[in-house]
Coordinates of C-alpha atoms and ligand atoms in Angstrom, one line a residue:
M1 CA 105.5 113.1 133.4
T2 CA 109.1 111.1 133.9
T3 CA 109.7 107.0 133.9
K4 CA 110.6 105.1 136.7
L5 CA 113.4 103.1 134.6
P6 CA 116.3 104.7 135.4
A7 CA 118.2 103.3 132.3
L8 CA 115.6 105.2 130.1
Q9 CA 115.6 108.9 132.2
E10 CA 119.2 108.7 132.0
W11 CA 119.0 108.5 128.4
V12 CA 116.5 111.1 128.1
N13 CA 118.5 113.6 130.0
S14 CA 121.8 113.0 128.4
V15 CA 120.1 113.5 125.1
A16 CA 118.6 116.8 126.4
R17 CA 121.6 117.9 128.0
L18 CA 123.5 117.3 124.4
T19 CA 120.8 118.5 121.8
Q20 CA 119.5 121.5 124.3
P21 CA 115.9 121.4 123.5
D22 CA 113.8 124.4 124.9
D23 CA 111.3 121.3 126.4
I24 CA 110.6 117.7 127.2
Y25 CA 107.9 116.0 126.2
W26 CA 106.6 112.7 127.3
C27 CA 103.7 111.1 124.4
T28 CA 101.1 109.5 126.6
G29 CA 99.1 108.3 123.0
T30 CA 96.1 109.2 123.6
D31 CA 93.4 110.6 120.6
T32 CA 93.2 114.1 122.8
E33 CA 97.2 114.7 122.4
Y34 CA 96.9 113.9 118.6
A35 CA 94.1 116.5 118.2
Q36 CA 96.3 119.0 120.0
L37 CA 99.1 117.8 117.9
I38 CA 97.4 118.3 114.9
E39 CA 96.1 121.7 116.3
Q40 CA 99.7 123.1 116.6
M41 CA 100.8 121.7 113.6
T42 CA 97.9 123.5 112.3
A43 CA 98.7 126.9 114.0
D44 CA 102.6 126.9 112.9
G45 CA 102.0 125.9 109.1
T46 CA 103.7 122.1 109.2
L47 CA 100.0 121.1 108.2
R48 CA 97.3 122.4 106.0
P49 CA 93.9 121.1 107.2
L50 CA 91.9 119.6 103.6
N51 CA 88.7 120.1 103.0
Q52 CA 86.4 118.4 106.4
D53 CA 83.7 117.8 104.0
G54 CA 85.2 114.8 101.7
Y55 CA 88.1 114.2 104.0
P56 CA 87.5 114.5 107.7
N57 CA 90.2 115.0 109.9
C58 CA 92.5 115.1 106.5
H59 CA 95.9 117.1 106.8
L60 CA 98.6 117.5 104.0
H61 CA 102.3 117.7 104.6
L62 CA 104.3 119.2 102.1
S63 CA 107.9 118.5 103.0
N64 CA 111.3 120.1 102.2
P65 CA 111.3 119.0 98.5
T66 CA 115.1 118.2 99.1
D67 CA 113.5 115.6 101.4
V68 CA 111.0 113.1 99.8
A69 CA 112.3 109.5 100.0
R70 CA 114.7 107.3 102.1
V71 CA 118.5 107.7 101.4
E72 CA 120.3 104.7 101.0
H73 CA 123.4 106.1 100.1
L74 CA 123.5 108.6 103.9
T75 CA 122.8 104.8 106.2
F76 CA 124.9 102.8 107.5
I77 CA 125.5 100.2 109.5
C78 CA 127.9 100.5 112.4
T79 CA 129.1 97.4 113.9
K80 CA 132.1 96.5 115.2
S81 CA 133.4 95.1 112.1
E82 CA 133.0 96.1 108.3
E83 CA 132.6 92.2 107.4
E84 CA 129.9 91.9 110.3
A85 CA 127.7 94.6 108.0
G86 CA 128.8 93.0 104.6
P87 CA 128.6 94.2 101.2
N88 CA 125.1 95.1 101.0
N89 CA 125.7 97.9 103.6
N90 CA 127.6 100.8 104.3
W91 CA 129.5 100.5 106.9
M92 CA 131.0 102.9 109.5
S93 CA 132.8 102.3 112.8
P94 CA 130.7 103.1 116.1
E95 CA 133.7 105.3 117.3
A96 CA 133.5 107.4 113.5
A97 CA 129.7 107.2 113.6
H98 CA 128.9 108.6 116.8
A99 CA 131.8 111.5 117.1
K100 CA 130.2 112.6 113.7
M101 CA 126.2 112.3 115.2
D102 CA 127.4 113.9 118.5
T103 CA 128.9 116.8 116.6
L104 CA 125.5 117.2 114.5
F105 CA 123.4 116.3 117.4
E106 CA 125.1 118.9 119.3
G107 CA 122.7 122.0 120.1
A108 CA 120.5 120.4 117.1
M109 CA 117.0 120.9 119.8
R110 CA 117.5 124.6 120.6
G111 CA 114.0 126.3 120.2
R112 CA 112.5 123.4 119.7
T113 CA 110.7 120.5 122.0
L114 CA 112.2 117.3 122.6
Y115 CA 109.7 114.8 122.3
V116 CA 110.0 111.0 124.1
I117 CA 108.0 108.3 122.3
P118 CA 107.7 105.3 123.9
Y119 CA 106.4 102.9 121.8
C120 CA 105.6 98.4 121.3
M121 CA 106.1 97.1 117.5
G122 CA 103.4 94.5 118.1
P123 CA 100.4 93.3 119.9
I124 CA 100.9 95.0 124.0
D125 CA 100.9 91.5 125.0
S126 CA 102.9 89.3 122.2
P127 CA 105.8 87.6 123.2
Y128 CA 106.7 88.7 119.7
S129 CA 107.0 92.0 120.3
R130 CA 109.7 94.5 120.8
C131 CA 109.8 98.0 122.3
G132 CA 111.8 100.6 121.9
V133 CA 111.6 104.7 122.0
E134 CA 111.6 107.2 120.2
I135 CA 113.3 110.9 120.9
T136 CA 112.1 113.1 118.5
D137 CA 112.0 116.7 117.5
S138 CA 109.3 116.5 114.8
A139 CA 105.3 117.1 116.0
Y140 CA 104.4 115.0 112.5
V141 CA 107.0 112.5 112.9
V142 CA 105.0 111.8 116.5
A143 CA 101.5 112.9 114.8
N144 CA 102.6 109.8 112.2
M145 CA 104.2 107.2 115.2
K146 CA 100.5 107.7 117.0
L147 CA 98.7 106.4 113.6
M148 CA 101.4 103.8 112.6
T149 CA 102.7 102.0 116.3
R150 CA 101.1 101.3 119.2
M151 CA 102.3 104.1 121.5
G152 CA 102.2 105.9 124.6
S153 CA 101.5 104.8 128.4
A154 CA 100.5 101.0 127.4
A155 CA 103.9 100.6 125.9
L156 CA 105.5 102.6 128.6
L157 CA 104.4 100.0 131.1
R158 CA 105.9 96.9 129.0
I159 CA 109.0 98.7 128.6
E160 CA 109.3 99.4 132.3
K161 CA 108.6 96.3 132.9
E162 CA 111.0 94.3 130.9
G163 CA 113.9 96.8 131.5
K164 CA 114.9 96.8 127.4
F165 CA 114.7 98.8 124.6
V166 CA 115.7 99.7 121.4
K167 CA 116.5 103.8 122.0
G168 CA 115.9 106.1 118.7
L169 CA 117.1 109.7 118.6
H170 CA 115.9 111.6 115.6
S171 CA 116.2 115.3 114.7
T172 CA 115.2 117.4 111.2
G173 CA 118.5 119.2 111.9
D174 CA 118.6 122.0 109.0
L175 CA 117.6 119.3 106.5
D176 CA 120.9 120.1 104.6
P177 CA 121.6 116.6 102.4
E178 CA 125.2 117.6 103.4
R179 CA 124.1 117.0 107.2
R180 CA 121.5 113.7 106.9
F181 CA 122.7 110.6 108.1
I182 CA 120.6 107.5 109.9
M183 CA 123.2 105.4 111.7
H184 CA 122.1 101.8 113.5
F185 CA 123.8 100.2 116.0
P186 CA 123.0 97.4 116.6
E187 CA 125.5 95.8 118.5
E188 CA 124.0 98.9 121.1
L189 CA 120.4 98.3 119.8
S190 CA 120.1 101.8 119.1
I191 CA 120.0 104.1 115.7
Q192 CA 120.4 107.9 115.4
S193 CA 118.9 110.1 112.6
I194 CA 119.3 113.5 111.5
G195 CA 118.4 115.9 109.1
S196 CA 115.4 114.3 107.7
G197 CA 111.7 114.5 108.7
Y198 CA 110.5 111.9 105.8
G199 CA 109.2 108.1 106.3
G200 CA 111.5 105.3 106.3
N201 CA 114.3 108.3 107.4
A202 CA 112.4 109.6 110.4
L203 CA 109.8 106.9 111.9
L204 CA 112.6 105.3 113.4
G205 CA 110.2 102.4 114.6
K206 CA 109.6 101.6 110.8
K207 CA 112.4 100.3 108.4
C208 CA 115.0 101.6 111.6
H209 CA 113.8 98.9 114.0
A210 CA 111.6 96.7 112.9
L211 CA 114.0 95.9 109.9
R212 CA 117.4 96.7 110.4
I213 CA 117.6 96.1 114.1
A214 CA 114.9 93.7 114.5
S215 CA 116.6 91.7 111.9
Y216 CA 120.2 91.6 113.6
Q217 CA 118.1 90.5 116.9
A218 CA 116.5 87.9 115.1
R219 CA 119.3 86.3 113.7
T220 CA 120.7 85.7 117.7
E221 CA 117.5 84.9 118.7
G222 CA 116.3 82.4 116.0
W223 CA 113.2 84.5 114.4
L224 CA 112.9 86.9 110.8
A225 CA 111.8 90.4 110.4
E226 CA 111.3 90.8 107.2
H227 CA 109.8 93.3 104.3
M228 CA 106.2 91.3 104.1
L229 CA 103.2 92.0 104.2
I230 CA 101.0 89.6 105.9
V231 CA 97.7 89.0 103.9
G232 CA 94.6 86.3 105.0
V233 CA 92.5 85.2 102.3
E234 CA 89.1 83.1 102.8
S235 CA 87.6 80.8 100.2
P236 CA 84.0 80.5 99.9
D237 CA 84.0 77.5 102.3
G238 CA 85.3 79.5 105.1
Q239 CA 88.8 78.7 106.0
T240 CA 91.2 81.6 105.9
H241 CA 95.0 80.7 104.7
Y242 CA 97.7 83.6 105.7
I243 CA 100.5 84.1 103.3
A244 CA 103.1 86.1 103.5
C245 CA 104.8 88.3 100.7
A246 CA 107.9 90.3 100.1
L247 CA 108.3 92.9 97.5
P248 CA 110.4 96.0 96.9
S249 CA 109.5 99.5 98.4
A250 CA 106.7 101.1 96.0
C251 CA 106.1 97.1 94.4
G252 CA 102.2 96.8 95.2
K253 CA 102.6 95.3 99.1
T254 CA 99.5 97.5 100.2
N255 CA 97.6 96.7 97.0
L256 CA 97.3 93.2 97.1
A257 CA 97.3 93.4 101.3
M258 CA 94.4 94.6 100.7
L259 CA 93.4 93.5 97.7
I260 CA 89.4 93.2 96.6
P261 CA 88.3 89.3 95.0
P262 CA 86.8 90.0 91.3
E263 CA 83.8 89.4 90.6
S264 CA 84.0 86.0 89.2
M265 CA 85.3 85.0 92.4
P266 CA 82.1 85.2 94.6
G267 CA 82.7 84.3 98.0
W268 CA 86.4 85.1 98.5
K269 CA 87.3 87.8 101.1
I270 CA 90.6 89.1 102.0
W271 CA 91.9 90.2 105.2
T272 CA 94.5 92.7 106.0
L273 CA 97.4 91.7 108.8
G274 CA 99.9 94.4 107.8
D275 CA 101.4 95.7 104.2
D276 CA 105.2 96.3 104.6
I277 CA 106.6 94.4 107.7
A278 CA 106.3 90.7 109.3
W279 CA 108.1 89.1 112.2
L280 CA 108.1 85.6 111.4
H281 CA 108.5 83.1 115.1
L282 CA 108.3 79.5 115.2
D283 CA 105.5 78.3 117.9
D284 CA 106.1 75.4 120.2
E285 CA 104.9 72.8 117.5
G286 CA 107.0 74.2 115.2
Q287 CA 104.3 76.2 113.0
L288 CA 105.8 79.4 111.2
R289 CA 102.8 82.5 112.8
A290 CA 103.4 85.8 111.8
I291 CA 102.7 88.7 113.9
N292 CA 102.7 92.6 112.3
P293 CA 104.8 95.0 114.3
E294 CA 102.9 97.6 113.2
S295 CA 100.0 98.9 113.6
G296 CA 99.2 101.5 110.4
Y297 CA 100.0 102.1 107.0
F298 CA 102.9 104.6 105.7
G299 CA 101.5 103.7 101.6
V300 CA 102.3 104.9 97.9
V301 CA 99.6 107.3 97.1
P302 CA 100.0 108.0 92.6
G303 CA 97.5 105.0 91.1
T304 CA 95.1 104.9 94.5
N305 CA 92.0 104.6 93.1
E306 CA 88.3 103.1 93.2
K307 CA 89.5 100.5 90.3
T308 CA 93.3 99.9 91.6
N309 CA 92.6 99.8 95.2
K310 CA 89.0 100.3 96.7
N311 CA 90.1 100.0 100.8
A312 CA 92.7 102.2 100.4
F313 CA 90.7 104.4 98.0
D314 CA 88.0 104.6 100.7
M315 CA 90.6 104.6 103.9
I316 CA 92.1 107.7 103.3
H317 CA 89.3 109.6 103.1
H318 CA 89.3 110.5 106.6
D319 CA 92.2 110.7 109.8
T320 CA 94.9 110.9 106.8
I321 CA 97.8 112.1 107.0
F322 CA 98.8 113.2 103.7
T323 CA 102.0 113.8 102.4
N324 CA 103.2 115.7 99.4
V325 CA 100.2 115.0 96.9
A326 CA 98.9 118.1 94.9
R327 CA 95.8 119.9 96.1
T328 CA 92.4 120.6 94.0
A329 CA 91.1 124.0 93.3
D330 CA 88.7 123.3 96.2
N331 CA 91.1 121.9 98.3
K332 CA 90.8 118.4 98.6
P333 CA 94.4 116.2 97.8
W334 CA 94.7 114.6 94.3
W335 CA 97.8 112.4 92.7
E336 CA 98.3 110.8 89.6
G337 CA 95.4 107.8 88.6
K338 CA 92.9 109.4 91.0
N339 CA 91.0 109.7 88.4
I340 CA 88.7 112.5 90.0
G341 CA 89.3 116.4 89.9
E342 CA 92.3 118.3 89.2
P343 CA 95.4 119.8 90.2
A344 CA 95.5 123.6 91.1
Y345 CA 98.3 123.5 93.0
D346 CA 101.4 120.8 92.7
W347 CA 103.4 118.4 95.6
Q348 CA 105.6 122.2 96.6
G349 CA 102.6 124.6 97.4
K350 CA 102.9 126.1 93.7
E351 CA 100.7 126.5 91.1
Y352 CA 100.2 123.3 89.1
D353 CA 102.2 123.5 85.8
S354 CA 102.3 120.5 84.1
A355 CA 105.7 121.8 82.7
N356 CA 107.2 121.2 86.1
G357 CA 106.5 117.3 86.4
P358 CA 103.6 116.2 88.2
A359 CA 101.8 117.3 90.6
A360 CA 101.5 114.4 93.3
H361 CA 105.5 113.3 93.8
P362 CA 105.6 109.9 92.9
N363 CA 106.9 108.8 96.3
S364 CA 103.7 110.9 98.3
R365 CA 102.7 109.0 101.1
F366 CA 99.8 108.8 103.4
T367 CA 99.5 108.0 107.0
V368 CA 96.9 105.5 108.7
A369 CA 95.5 103.9 111.4
A370 CA 95.4 99.8 110.2
T371 CA 91.3 99.9 112.1
N372 CA 91.1 102.7 109.2
N373 CA 91.5 99.5 106.7
P374 CA 87.3 98.1 105.2
S375 CA 89.4 95.0 105.3
Y376 CA 91.3 95.4 108.5
S377 CA 91.7 91.8 110.1
E378 CA 91.0 91.2 114.0
L379 CA 93.6 89.1 114.3
C380 CA 96.4 92.2 113.8
E381 CA 95.5 92.2 117.9
A382 CA 96.2 88.2 118.4
P383 CA 99.3 88.0 120.5
E384 CA 99.9 84.5 119.0
G385 CA 100.0 85.9 115.1
V386 CA 98.9 84.4 112.6
P387 CA 99.8 80.8 110.8
I388 CA 102.0 81.0 107.4
S389 CA 100.6 78.7 104.4
A390 CA 103.1 80.4 102.3
L391 CA 105.7 82.5 102.0
V392 CA 105.8 84.8 98.7
F393 CA 109.0 86.7 96.6
G394 CA 108.6 89.0 94.2
G395 CA 109.9 92.3 91.8
R396 CA 109.4 94.1 89.2
R397 CA 110.4 92.8 86.4
A398 CA 109.3 93.5 82.0
T399 CA 110.8 90.1 81.5
V400 CA 112.6 86.5 82.3
T401 CA 110.6 86.0 86.0
P402 CA 106.9 84.3 85.1
L403 CA 103.7 85.4 86.7
V404 CA 104.3 82.2 89.1
Y405 CA 106.4 79.8 90.0
E406 CA 107.1 77.3 93.6
A407 CA 109.8 76.7 95.3
K408 CA 111.0 72.6 94.9
D409 CA 111.9 72.8 98.7
W410 CA 113.2 75.0 101.4
Q411 CA 116.8 75.6 100.2
H412 CA 115.5 76.1 97.0
G413 CA 112.6 78.6 98.2
V414 CA 115.8 80.2 100.0
F415 CA 117.9 80.4 97.0
I416 CA 114.5 82.1 95.3
G417 CA 114.6 84.6 97.5
A418 CA 117.6 85.2 97.1
S419 CA 118.3 85.9 93.7
V420 CA 114.7 88.6 93.4
G421 CA 115.9 91.2 90.9
S422 CA 114.2 94.4 90.4
K423 CA 113.1 97.6 89.3
L424 CA 114.1 100.7 91.2
T425 CA 111.2 103.0 92.0
A426 CA 111.1 106.3 93.6
A427 CA 111.1 105.4 97.2
A428 CA 114.3 105.9 97.3
V429 CA 117.0 108.6 96.1
G430 CA 118.1 107.4 93.3
E431 CA 118.0 105.8 89.0
V432 CA 114.3 105.1 88.8
G433 CA 113.2 101.9 87.0
K434 CA 116.8 100.2 86.9
I435 CA 117.0 97.0 87.7
R436 CA 119.0 95.5 91.1
R437 CA 119.5 92.6 93.1
D438 CA 117.4 93.2 96.4
P439 CA 116.9 89.7 98.0
M440 CA 114.5 88.7 100.2
A441 CA 113.7 92.9 99.0
M442 CA 115.7 93.3 101.8
L443 CA 118.7 94.9 100.7
P444 CA 117.9 98.5 102.0
F445 CA 116.7 96.9 105.2
C446 CA 119.1 93.2 106.1
G447 CA 120.9 94.8 109.2
Y448 CA 124.0 92.4 108.7
N449 CA 125.6 90.9 106.0
F450 CA 123.3 89.1 103.4
G451 CA 125.8 85.9 103.5
D452 CA 125.2 85.1 107.2
Y453 CA 121.6 86.4 106.1
W454 CA 120.4 83.2 104.0
E455 CA 122.1 80.9 106.3
H456 CA 120.0 82.1 109.0
W457 CA 117.1 81.7 106.7
L458 CA 118.1 78.3 105.6
S459 CA 118.8 76.8 109.5
F460 CA 115.1 76.8 109.5
E461 CA 115.0 73.7 108.4
Q462 CA 117.1 71.8 110.8
R463 CA 114.2 73.4 113.3
T464 CA 110.9 72.3 112.3
N465 CA 109.3 69.7 109.4
T466 CA 105.9 71.7 108.7
L467 CA 107.3 74.9 106.9
P468 CA 105.6 77.0 104.5
K469 CA 106.2 76.1 100.9
I470 CA 107.9 79.1 99.1
F471 CA 106.5 80.8 95.4
G472 CA 108.1 83.3 93.4
V473 CA 106.0 86.1 91.9
N474 CA 105.9 89.1 89.5
W475 CA 102.6 91.1 88.4
F476 CA 104.7 93.0 86.0
R477 CA 105.3 91.3 82.8
Q478 CA 105.0 93.3 79.7
D479 CA 105.6 93.1 76.3
E480 CA 107.8 94.4 73.6
D481 CA 105.4 97.9 73.4
G482 CA 105.5 98.2 77.2
N483 CA 102.6 96.9 78.0
F484 CA 101.3 95.1 81.3
L485 CA 100.4 91.4 80.0
W486 CA 98.6 89.9 83.4
P487 CA 96.0 92.7 84.9
G488 CA 97.2 92.5 87.9
F489 CA 95.4 94.3 91.5
G490 CA 92.7 92.7 92.6
E491 CA 92.8 89.5 89.9
N492 CA 96.4 88.5 91.5
L493 CA 93.5 86.6 93.4
R494 CA 93.6 84.6 91.4
V495 CA 97.1 83.4 91.7
L496 CA 96.9 83.7 95.6
R497 CA 94.5 80.8 94.5
W498 CA 96.9 78.6 92.8
I499 CA 99.3 79.2 95.9
I500 CA 97.0 78.2 98.5
D501 CA 95.8 75.3 95.9
R502 CA 99.6 73.9 96.2
C503 CA 100.1 74.3 99.6
E504 CA 96.6 72.0 99.5
N505 CA 98.0 69.9 97.4
R506 CA 94.6 70.5 94.8
V507 CA 96.6 70.7 92.0
G508 CA 99.3 69.3 90.0
A509 CA 102.2 71.5 88.4
T510 CA 104.7 71.5 86.0
A511 CA 108.5 70.2 87.0
T512 CA 110.9 72.8 85.6
P513 CA 114.5 73.8 86.7
I514 CA 113.2 76.7 88.2
G515 CA 110.2 75.1 89.8
Y516 CA 106.5 74.4 89.5
L517 CA 105.0 75.7 87.2
P518 CA 101.2 76.1 86.7
E519 CA 99.6 73.7 84.6
E520 CA 97.7 74.9 81.5
D521 CA 94.1 76.3 82.5
A522 CA 95.0 76.4 86.2
I523 CA 94.6 79.7 86.7
D524 CA 91.3 80.7 86.2
T525 CA 90.7 83.2 83.6
R526 CA 87.3 83.8 83.1
D527 CA 85.9 87.0 82.5
L528 CA 89.6 88.2 81.7
D529 CA 90.5 89.3 78.7
I530 CA 93.5 87.6 78.1
S531 CA 94.8 84.9 75.7
A532 CA 95.9 81.9 76.2
E533 CA 99.1 82.4 74.3
T534 CA 99.9 85.2 77.0
M535 CA 99.2 82.7 79.8
R536 CA 101.4 80.2 77.9
V537 CA 104.2 83.2 78.2
L538 CA 103.7 84.4 82.0
T539 CA 103.5 80.8 83.2
S540 CA 106.2 79.1 81.0
V541 CA 110.2 79.6 81.3
D542 CA 112.0 81.6 79.0
V543 CA 115.5 78.9 79.3
E544 CA 117.8 81.5 77.6
H545 CA 117.4 84.4 79.4
W546 CA 116.8 82.1 83.0
T547 CA 120.2 81.2 81.7
T548 CA 121.9 84.6 81.7
E549 CA 119.7 85.3 84.7
N550 CA 121.0 82.5 86.9
A551 CA 124.9 83.4 85.4
H552 CA 124.2 86.8 87.0
F553 CA 123.1 86.2 90.4
A554 CA 126.2 83.3 90.6
E555 CA 128.3 86.7 90.1
Y556 CA 126.6 88.2 92.4
L557 CA 126.9 86.2 95.3
D558 CA 130.6 85.9 94.6
G559 CA 130.5 89.0 96.2
Y560 CA 129.6 87.9 99.6
G561 CA 132.4 85.8 99.4
K562 CA 133.0 83.1 102.0
H563 CA 129.9 84.1 104.1
V564 CA 127.8 82.3 100.5
P565 CA 126.0 79.0 101.6
Q566 CA 126.7 75.9 100.1
A567 CA 123.6 75.2 99.8
L568 CA 122.9 78.7 97.6
R569 CA 125.9 77.4 95.3
E570 CA 124.4 74.1 95.2
Q571 CA 121.1 75.4 93.7
Q572 CA 122.8 77.7 91.5
Q573 CA 124.8 74.9 89.9
R574 CA 121.7 73.0 90.0
V575 CA 119.2 75.7 87.7
A576 CA 122.6 75.8 85.9
R577 CA 122.7 72.5 84.5
E578 CA 118.9 71.5 84.5
L579 CA 118.6 74.3 82.2
E580 CA 121.6 73.6 80.0
E581 CA 120.2 69.6 79.4
L582 CA 116.7 72.0 78.4
Q583 CA 118.9 73.2 75.5
Ligands
SAT601 O1 110.2 105.3 103.3 S1 109.2 104.2 103.8 O2 110.3 103.3 104.2 O3 109.0 103.7 105.2 C1 108.7 103.1 103.2 C2 109.1 102.2 101.7 O4 109.9 103.1 101.3 O5 109.4 101.6 101.6
MN602 MN1 108.4 98.9 102.3

């Protein structure tokens, strides 16, 4: 197959001239094609079929041990000016980056097949969707893209009609970390990635396109591309509210998106729209609406069990690609926190020995189509998306941040999002556990200067009178012994319920310098083993620590110099002033 679109054909031809593949294959996206790819990868050892009785059509991929997470230090935004990329990004000039990548890609696909993957991020017929084409030499990438995106012939038709698409070029190269780079050229709407086969580095529709390039596009086109899950919360009276929530990688977005309501909340239902990325647009009435550009999940495996996330646990029992989990003696996938079975082989395929660390890699992943999820929402395919009632920002903090609090207004909400801090997790190469500022959970994903990004967020206030309310959450408060104060998982629905009650003006709240906090007993704790004192700790302001936190944020803002919006400075100063009055 080829294409009627000369710009696409010429690009594929020029990449083939540079990379010298043995074959070129245009992906159609059919189930037969997927089955053939799986068969081929099983034959060449890329995939191992798992126990087909317990795990029909499930396969395991073990990656190179040096290639297990996103590499933020090797990820670059290549805009003409360094200031455009901002202090939040690594920057390289487009000329230098192209010269480097051209050398690395030269002959990189010799002996391999070049796959062309046309894909559409978002429902095929949605005006909010955007298309791209990924060229890759990895069959594993093609199979993952099939599960994660709408790819193949239908996407190609839309691309040929629109004539516009994001160009993504990927090769696994030789997997040498010294020759690994993930380059973004927002001004050219293109991405080039070499030397890694791992998710966020290689599935270019995901973080590279749907967040870094899309956030850049969204700024000029007046919308938002965010690192947010989208969830529908249906109350017993049949009303559904849609909430979009930003949390850093590996902080439970997937669990929240497919939560199982606790027994004490009969009649409540959860509908999953997305677990990682939301594209937010204002419609003609000024209502903020969300689509999920993806159509599958690339989720963290460890910790997934019947109690923590039964939907995810069930959904990964069929038609799933596992990456870097362990195996039992009877060839079933195994991971820490699975609570069933024992590991016989670790994530590197070696006989399991606890002296070598965890059996499954802490960032081991599952890839599944969204339709596998028991709480899948049919509205995933709605071209108009879903109306958003509340936007929520969270991080992983042992201290300081309360369980939930509400912004006083939009500007204050943007301030709350911008000031999020979180402990680092295994989703990126780095020092796990260290606290870092992660505004809107977008630090690794915003394709331009954060200062300008906050200004863009603030600008929505001028465009409509009906913006959603904004909240902050933290499920991860701990006591001095390291015990979690809040049970989390399904019980988080109690917090979402308070958020909805606030959106509907059904409950009061306590005004504090950091926002509105739940009144005593406002969060239902029926059937929970949690003391009134713990709830008080979870829903009050620690004035001393917040004062320090707020001062640190002022210093952080200084790093963005003249790009910092005045409104954010004013919010920071107001919070400082009001905290001081309480001391
Ligand atoms: O590795 S991914 O970027 O795909 C997942 C994540 O870190 O959120
Ligand atoms: Mn993510």
